[in-house]
Amino acid sequence: MDEEKIDRRRRRVKRLKVYLVVLFLLFLITPSVVCVIAIGKLNILNTRLEELENKFNKYELTGILKAEADSALKVDEETEALSEDTEEPQLHFEYYVDDYVVPDDFRKVYLTFDDGPSIYTTQILDVLDTYGVKATFFVTGRQAASHPEWYQEIVGRGHAIGMHSYSHIYSDIYESEENFNDDLTKIHDVIEFTTGIDSRLYRFPGGSSNTVSAVSMDKLCNIVNEKGYVYFDWNITSQDATSPSLRSSEIINNVVSGIGKYDNCVVLMHDAADKYSTVQALPAIIEQILGMEKTVILPLDADTTPIQHLSVEDGGA
Ligand SMILES: [Zn+2]
């Protein structure tokens, strides 16, 4: 009896042990299984999140691109509207564009810019383009090494390029005929090398009537003529060289008030780093000239009847 009792007890203890072991294992295994499942789920969620993020970025980027495209389209439309607005002043220019034939009773205005190119050349070209007019740039060689693209832009956008000495240093170029001749050759060759243009147009620094030359200007005019070049002075000055602080309204007035006096108008302006007033004045100058009856704006060429302060065409003394 006792033995049987002990035996039952042992079996109970044994069952209890088994329960405890099972219970222990359950406690141990369940969290591990849960962990494994959770990690699995976490990975799935991470992948899904990445997918969603990618999708979101794509949509957002598409949105930005669309917004950019929309604004570019808007700018195009505005530019179109602007060019439509400026079609009116271009009417006079058609005489030049179509066949170069300007009726005899038309006034011809030649806008000329000395001393450039400069930091403002591109802006001047932009204004000229806006109105569809061509001008003449009498350049020096000072910027040729550092900014050949400025010279090329003048030519590439259809304007006339003329010589205005290489150095623009009066005391040097007007010191002797030899110095003048050397400088003239230099600016001619620099323009040709930079732009491919064999320029025939010349403007003396200070004009042919300058009083600073140590050499007789007659002799220098002859040098220019003998090379087959034509020198152009001016009969209208914007006075923009008199003072950097000259207001654009004064520049506009100086030019426009002079136009009515002549049938052939060569207007002197400057393209230089301290002449921003000229850039500001240019749109109004062009608008007012184009608004005048029977008036055209043209670029100079070697066949244009020149305005010369000092004329030595007949080999004058
Ligand atoms: Zn000059």
XYZ file of C-alpha atoms and ligand atoms in Angstrom:
318
model
C 0.000 0.000 0.000
C 2.736 2.338 0.950
C 4.665 1.415 -2.090
C 1.687 2.002 -4.305
C 1.182 5.383 -2.659
C 4.774 6.295 -3.174
C 4.551 5.191 -6.762
C 1.500 7.361 -7.440
C 3.186 10.229 -5.798
C 6.226 9.785 -7.967
C 4.034 9.704 -11.061
C 2.297 12.895 -9.930
C 5.588 14.580 -9.305
C 6.741 13.398 -12.698
C 3.580 14.774 -14.412
C 4.045 17.988 -12.535
C 7.585 18.175 -13.770
C 6.397 17.589 -17.323
C 3.773 20.348 -16.895
C 6.410 22.672 -15.506
C 8.776 21.929 -18.365
C 5.986 22.414 -20.933
C 4.919 25.598 -19.195
C 8.514 26.794 -19.080
C 8.989 25.989 -22.749
C 5.758 27.782 -23.645
C 6.893 30.868 -21.793
C 10.217 30.685 -23.501
C 9.114 29.831 -27.028
C 6.008 32.010 -27.328
C 7.814 35.360 -27.068
C 10.461 34.125 -29.468
C 7.826 33.096 -31.985
C 6.012 36.397 -31.455
C 9.302 38.235 -31.931
C 10.068 36.377 -35.134
C 6.582 37.135 -36.470
C 6.862 40.772 -35.393
C 10.251 41.196 -37.077
C 8.807 39.624 -40.218
C 5.863 42.006 -40.137
C 8.188 44.943 -39.470
C 10.217 44.067 -42.544
C 7.083 43.867 -44.663
C 5.914 47.227 -43.316
C 9.324 48.793 -43.986
C 9.264 47.610 -47.575
C 5.756 48.948 -48.011
C 6.750 52.264 -46.457
C 9.674 52.603 -48.860
C 7.368 51.875 -51.776
C 4.945 54.545 -50.611
C 7.737 57.050 -50.048
C 9.054 56.463 -53.561
C 5.594 56.860 -54.986
C 5.042 60.038 -53.014
C 8.381 61.537 -54.124
C 7.612 60.652 -57.710
C 4.264 62.379 -57.551
C 5.757 65.356 -55.763
C 8.557 65.626 -58.361
C 6.061 65.314 -61.148
C 4.148 68.106 -59.505
C 7.238 70.318 -59.347
C 8.139 69.587 -62.960
C 4.607 70.316 -63.978
C 4.670 73.579 -62.039
C 7.981 74.500 -63.707
C 6.642 73.604 -67.115
C 3.530 75.650 -66.434
C 5.559 78.699 -65.392
C 7.894 78.316 -68.412
C 4.824 78.193 -70.626
C 3.544 81.313 -68.912
C 6.873 83.112 -69.533
C 6.715 82.061 -73.199
C 3.215 83.413 -73.469
C 4.281 86.664 -71.797
C 7.288 86.972 -74.134
C 4.988 86.319 -77.061
C 2.586 88.943 -75.799
C 5.511 91.359 -75.350
C 6.785 90.784 -78.874
C 3.265 91.239 -80.160
C 3.177 94.544 -78.307
C 6.435 95.647 -79.901
C 5.412 94.745 -83.431
C 4.191 98.247 -84.108
C 7.584 100.021 -83.904
C 9.151 97.370 -86.142
C 7.134 98.592 -89.119
C 9.714 101.185 -90.116
C 12.463 98.626 -89.885
C 10.862 96.541 -92.630
C 12.284 98.944 -95.191
C 15.707 97.880 -94.056
C 14.996 94.184 -93.586
C 13.213 93.579 -96.857
C 15.379 95.148 -99.489
C 17.696 97.731 -97.965
C 15.782 100.331 -99.907
C 14.781 103.281 -97.780
C 12.671 105.883 -99.566
C 14.603 109.102 -100.267
C 12.325 111.230 -98.165
C 12.937 109.107 -95.077
C 15.134 110.334 -92.273
C 17.921 107.893 -91.432
C 19.132 107.566 -87.866
C 22.327 105.718 -87.039
C 22.735 104.816 -83.370
C 26.421 104.410 -82.526
C 28.024 103.144 -79.321
C 31.670 103.974 -78.591
C 34.227 102.520 -76.172
C 32.695 99.067 -75.747
C 32.243 96.282 -75.476
C 31.478 96.378 -71.785
C 29.446 94.710 -69.071
C 26.414 96.475 -70.597
C 26.841 95.347 -74.206
C 24.472 92.413 -73.832
C 21.807 94.608 -72.237
C 22.130 97.149 -75.047
C 21.810 94.333 -77.582
C 18.724 93.039 -75.790
C 17.064 96.454 -76.001
C 17.945 96.766 -79.701
C 16.548 93.277 -80.319
C 13.332 94.151 -78.518
C 12.680 96.867 -81.105
C 14.209 94.979 -84.022
C 16.724 97.710 -84.816
C 20.400 97.452 -85.722
C 23.109 99.778 -84.465
C 26.850 100.320 -84.837
C 29.434 99.581 -82.155
C 32.784 101.358 -82.406
C 34.860 99.089 -80.211
C 38.304 99.280 -78.686
C 40.556 96.257 -78.249
C 40.711 96.478 -74.480
C 38.294 93.628 -73.797
C 39.307 91.344 -76.669
C 41.513 89.030 -74.631
C 39.169 88.638 -71.672
C 35.766 88.863 -73.387
C 35.944 87.936 -77.067
C 32.332 86.742 -76.749
C 31.132 90.357 -76.329
C 32.552 91.273 -79.747
C 31.114 88.103 -81.234
C 27.694 88.824 -79.775
C 27.605 92.261 -81.455
C 28.325 90.690 -84.824
C 26.271 87.558 -84.219
C 23.175 89.618 -83.448
C 23.481 91.460 -86.735
C 25.012 94.808 -85.775
C 27.803 96.730 -87.441
C 31.189 96.677 -85.741
C 33.620 99.534 -86.246
C 37.097 100.461 -84.988
C 37.609 103.002 -82.218
C 41.362 102.448 -81.683
C 42.908 99.517 -79.867
C 44.095 101.244 -76.699
C 41.912 104.378 -76.586
C 44.889 106.102 -74.925
C 44.916 109.526 -76.582
C 48.471 110.379 -75.525
C 49.760 107.246 -77.206
C 47.764 106.977 -80.446
C 47.919 110.711 -81.187
C 51.632 110.990 -80.367
C 52.844 110.209 -83.882
C 51.608 108.990 -87.251
C 53.475 105.770 -86.643
C 51.742 105.183 -83.310
C 48.360 105.922 -84.876
C 49.060 103.586 -87.749
C 50.181 100.768 -85.456
C 47.122 101.150 -83.256
C 44.832 101.220 -86.310
C 46.322 98.000 -87.657
C 46.023 96.410 -84.241
C 42.324 97.164 -83.724
C 41.499 96.130 -87.279
C 43.251 92.788 -86.849
C 41.832 92.149 -83.389
C 38.270 92.624 -84.663
C 38.964 90.397 -87.645
C 40.581 87.722 -85.493
C 37.799 87.822 -82.899
C 34.738 88.133 -85.131
C 35.872 87.379 -88.678
C 34.752 90.867 -89.769
C 37.075 92.957 -91.941
C 35.776 96.238 -90.553
C 35.922 99.338 -92.763
C 34.382 101.731 -90.242
C 36.459 103.943 -88.002
C 35.740 106.492 -85.337
C 38.569 108.598 -83.973
C 38.696 108.732 -80.177
C 37.492 112.264 -79.499
C 36.355 112.562 -83.125
C 38.278 113.868 -86.148
C 37.899 117.357 -84.679
C 39.695 116.520 -81.429
C 42.219 119.078 -80.287
C 44.462 116.768 -78.304
C 46.327 115.118 -81.158
C 50.005 116.015 -81.376
C 49.877 115.128 -85.059
C 47.797 117.012 -87.613
C 44.415 115.287 -87.774
C 44.446 115.793 -91.553
C 47.332 113.370 -91.788
C 45.566 110.817 -89.624
C 42.363 111.169 -91.644
C 44.420 110.471 -94.745
C 45.902 107.338 -93.167
C 42.378 106.083 -92.517
C 41.211 106.959 -96.039
C 44.260 105.384 -97.670
C 43.491 102.088 -95.985
C 40.054 102.190 -97.568
C 38.313 102.794 -94.274
C 35.625 105.412 -93.658
C 35.668 107.487 -90.485
C 32.412 108.543 -88.969
C 31.942 111.408 -86.562
C 28.486 112.403 -85.314
C 26.026 115.252 -85.570
C 23.980 114.344 -82.503
C 25.519 113.605 -79.132
C 23.726 112.093 -76.211
C 26.262 113.855 -73.953
C 26.465 110.618 -71.965
C 30.247 110.973 -71.778
C 30.114 114.349 -70.070
C 29.213 112.923 -66.679
C 28.471 109.451 -65.298
C 25.725 111.047 -63.220
C 23.860 112.386 -66.255
C 20.260 111.273 -65.872
C 18.671 109.068 -68.512
C 15.934 111.676 -69.066
C 18.628 114.177 -70.139
C 20.209 111.621 -72.473
C 16.815 110.917 -74.042
C 16.177 114.624 -74.506
C 19.642 115.296 -75.980
C 19.172 112.606 -78.621
C 15.526 113.086 -79.499
C 15.712 116.874 -79.678
C 18.596 116.586 -82.178
C 16.896 114.121 -84.531
C 14.474 116.677 -85.994
C 17.346 118.847 -87.248
C 18.862 116.427 -89.752
C 17.937 113.979 -92.497
C 20.982 111.868 -91.719
C 21.523 111.502 -87.997
C 24.594 109.858 -86.528
C 23.994 109.620 -82.804
C 26.929 109.354 -80.407
C 26.396 107.209 -77.322
C 28.677 105.097 -75.181
C 28.806 101.450 -74.166
C 30.848 101.554 -70.978
C 30.810 100.256 -67.421
C 30.019 103.718 -65.998
C 27.267 104.485 -68.511
C 24.249 102.650 -67.176
C 22.101 105.748 -67.737
C 22.558 105.188 -71.467
C 21.179 101.653 -71.178
C 18.219 103.010 -69.223
C 17.620 105.757 -71.778
C 17.796 103.521 -74.833
C 14.247 102.076 -74.922
C 12.650 105.541 -74.811
C 15.125 106.885 -77.395
C 14.280 104.093 -79.830
C 10.535 104.300 -79.187
C 10.501 108.044 -79.818
C 12.605 107.780 -82.990
C 10.446 104.963 -84.360
C 7.386 107.017 -83.512
C 8.585 109.838 -85.792
C 7.144 110.156 -89.266
C 9.200 108.627 -92.083
C 12.171 107.786 -89.900
C 14.262 104.619 -89.837
C 17.086 103.367 -87.653
C 19.928 101.731 -89.584
C 23.418 100.365 -88.967
C 26.340 102.140 -90.640
C 28.203 100.578 -93.507
C 31.134 101.748 -95.593
C 28.727 103.141 -98.232
C 26.800 105.300 -95.789
C 27.344 109.006 -96.399
C 29.542 109.832 -93.426
C 29.222 112.698 -91.010
C 32.746 114.075 -90.704
C 33.809 117.005 -88.603
C 37.035 117.257 -90.542
C 36.731 116.242 -94.158
C 39.845 115.438 -96.150
C 38.212 113.358 -98.861
C 39.940 115.380 -101.571
C 43.296 114.984 -99.865
C 42.815 118.358 -98.181
C 45.655 119.974 -96.350
Zn 35.898 106.837 -77.108
